[in-house]
mmCIF file of C-alpha atoms in Angstrom:
data_model
loop_
_atom_site.group_PDB
_atom_site.id
_atom_site.type_symbol
_atom_site.label_atom_id
_atom_site.label_comp_id
_atom_site.label_asym_id
_atom_site.label_seq_id
_atom_site.Cartn_x
_atom_site.Cartn_y
_atom_site.Cartn_z
ATOM 1 C CA UNK A 18 -154.976 -73.647 -167.187
ATOM 2 C CA UNK A 19 -153.712 -70.581 -168.970
ATOM 3 C CA UNK A 20 -155.122 -68.205 -166.349
ATOM 4 C CA UNK A 21 -156.850 -68.184 -162.996
ATOM 5 C CA UNK A 22 -160.023 -66.885 -164.665
ATOM 6 C CA UNK A 23 -160.222 -69.962 -166.861
ATOM 7 C CA UNK A 24 -159.731 -72.269 -163.865
ATOM 8 C CA UNK A 25 -162.550 -70.651 -161.944
ATOM 9 C CA UNK A 26 -164.817 -70.643 -165.010
ATOM 10 C CA UNK A 27 -164.247 -74.370 -165.574
ATOM 11 C CA UNK A 28 -164.871 -75.046 -161.874
ATOM 12 C CA UNK A 29 -168.149 -73.107 -161.922
ATOM 13 C CA UNK A 30 -169.217 -74.735 -165.191
ATOM 14 C CA UNK A 31 -168.560 -78.203 -163.765
ATOM 15 C CA UNK A 32 -170.471 -77.461 -160.562
ATOM 16 C CA UNK A 33 -173.390 -76.062 -162.598
ATOM 17 C CA UNK A 34 -173.391 -79.194 -164.801
ATOM 18 C CA UNK A 35 -173.727 -81.221 -161.591
ATOM 19 C CA UNK A 36 -176.266 -78.942 -159.896
ATOM 20 C CA UNK A 37 -177.507 -80.087 -156.494
ATOM 21 C CA UNK A 38 -174.963 -82.902 -156.271
ATOM 22 C CA UNK A 39 -171.979 -82.919 -153.935
ATOM 23 C CA UNK A 40 -168.832 -82.996 -156.054
ATOM 24 C CA UNK A 41 -165.738 -84.363 -154.328
ATOM 25 C CA UNK A 42 -162.399 -82.599 -154.461
ATOM 26 C CA UNK A 43 -160.933 -85.622 -156.265
ATOM 27 C CA UNK A 44 -163.657 -85.340 -158.916
ATOM 28 C CA UNK A 45 -162.921 -81.627 -159.265
ATOM 29 C CA UNK A 46 -159.216 -82.458 -159.583
ATOM 30 C CA UNK A 47 -160.045 -84.848 -162.419
ATOM 31 C CA UNK A 48 -161.513 -82.037 -164.548
ATOM 32 C CA UNK A 49 -158.191 -80.186 -164.592
ATOM 33 C CA UNK A 50 -157.396 -81.941 -167.867
ATOM 34 C CA UNK A 51 -160.236 -79.934 -169.456
ATOM 35 C CA UNK A 52 -157.804 -77.027 -169.376
ATOM 36 C CA UNK A 53 -154.505 -78.841 -169.511
ATOM 37 C CA UNK A 54 -153.482 -78.290 -165.889
ATOM 38 C CA UNK A 55 -151.684 -80.920 -163.843
ATOM 39 C CA UNK A 56 -153.901 -82.493 -161.187
ATOM 40 C CA UNK A 57 -154.269 -79.974 -158.342
ATOM 41 C CA UNK A 58 -154.228 -80.920 -154.666
ATOM 42 C CA UNK A 59 -157.062 -80.190 -152.200
ATOM 43 C CA UNK A 60 -155.560 -76.886 -151.072
ATOM 44 C CA UNK A 61 -155.253 -75.684 -154.657
ATOM 45 C CA UNK A 62 -158.901 -76.558 -155.289
ATOM 46 C CA UNK A 63 -159.927 -74.664 -152.146
ATOM 47 C CA UNK A 64 -157.994 -71.606 -153.386
ATOM 48 C CA UNK A 65 -159.826 -71.755 -156.738
ATOM 49 C CA UNK A 66 -163.166 -71.978 -154.933
ATOM 50 C CA UNK A 67 -162.230 -68.993 -152.756
ATOM 51 C CA UNK A 68 -161.282 -66.970 -155.867
ATOM 52 C CA UNK A 69 -164.491 -68.019 -157.602
ATOM 53 C CA UNK A 70 -166.577 -66.909 -154.614
ATOM 54 C CA UNK A 71 -164.756 -63.560 -154.589
ATOM 55 C CA UNK A 72 -165.608 -63.055 -158.269
ATOM 56 C CA UNK A 73 -169.305 -63.766 -157.706
ATOM 57 C CA UNK A 74 -169.495 -61.521 -154.649
ATOM 58 C CA UNK A 75 -173.026 -61.327 -153.326
ATOM 59 C CA UNK A 76 -173.867 -64.782 -154.686
ATOM 60 C CA UNK A 77 -171.215 -66.844 -152.912
ATOM 61 C CA UNK A 78 -173.911 -69.115 -151.503
ATOM 62 C CA UNK A 79 -174.490 -70.742 -154.897
ATOM 63 C CA UNK A 80 -171.200 -72.585 -154.326
ATOM 64 C CA UNK A 81 -171.765 -74.517 -151.118
ATOM 65 C CA UNK A 82 -169.157 -76.379 -149.132
ATOM 66 C CA UNK A 83 -170.027 -80.049 -148.576
ATOM 67 C CA UNK A 84 -167.983 -80.466 -145.416
ATOM 68 C CA UNK A 85 -165.485 -83.306 -145.672
ATOM 69 C CA UNK A 86 -166.563 -84.005 -149.267
ATOM 70 C CA UNK A 87 -166.141 -81.081 -151.641
ATOM 71 C CA UNK A 88 -168.527 -78.548 -153.127
ATOM 72 C CA UNK A 89 -172.009 -78.215 -154.619
ATOM 73 C CA UNK A 90 -173.795 -75.693 -156.848
ATOM 74 C CA UNK A 91 -177.247 -74.645 -155.669
ATOM 75 C CA UNK A 92 -179.617 -72.493 -157.687
ATOM 76 C CA UNK A 93 -180.294 -68.949 -156.591
ATOM 77 C CA UNK A 94 -183.414 -67.007 -157.666
ATOM 78 C CA UNK A 95 -181.333 -64.018 -158.766
ATOM 79 C CA UNK A 96 -178.775 -66.020 -160.771
ATOM 80 C CA UNK A 97 -179.580 -67.052 -164.340
ATOM 81 C CA UNK A 98 -177.405 -69.804 -165.766
ATOM 82 C CA UNK A 99 -177.389 -70.202 -169.540
ATOM 83 C CA UNK A 100 -175.455 -73.171 -170.869
#
């Protein structure tokens, strides 16, 4: 990824594309090639999620942690997603 912003955008986009479904960390790692990054480890993915949540302050709950699995995007009434 050229920048952290791009990494977090791709992560959010992927979670939105898979709305309501738990996405494993290994599946998230597999999308790194969308931006040309080497496959990240679990800790790196967690850091990207933390940065993403910081950027969407106030709406962090749209990115849910699926304990022991990965993450999931859940709709929020105040968040409009346009693909």
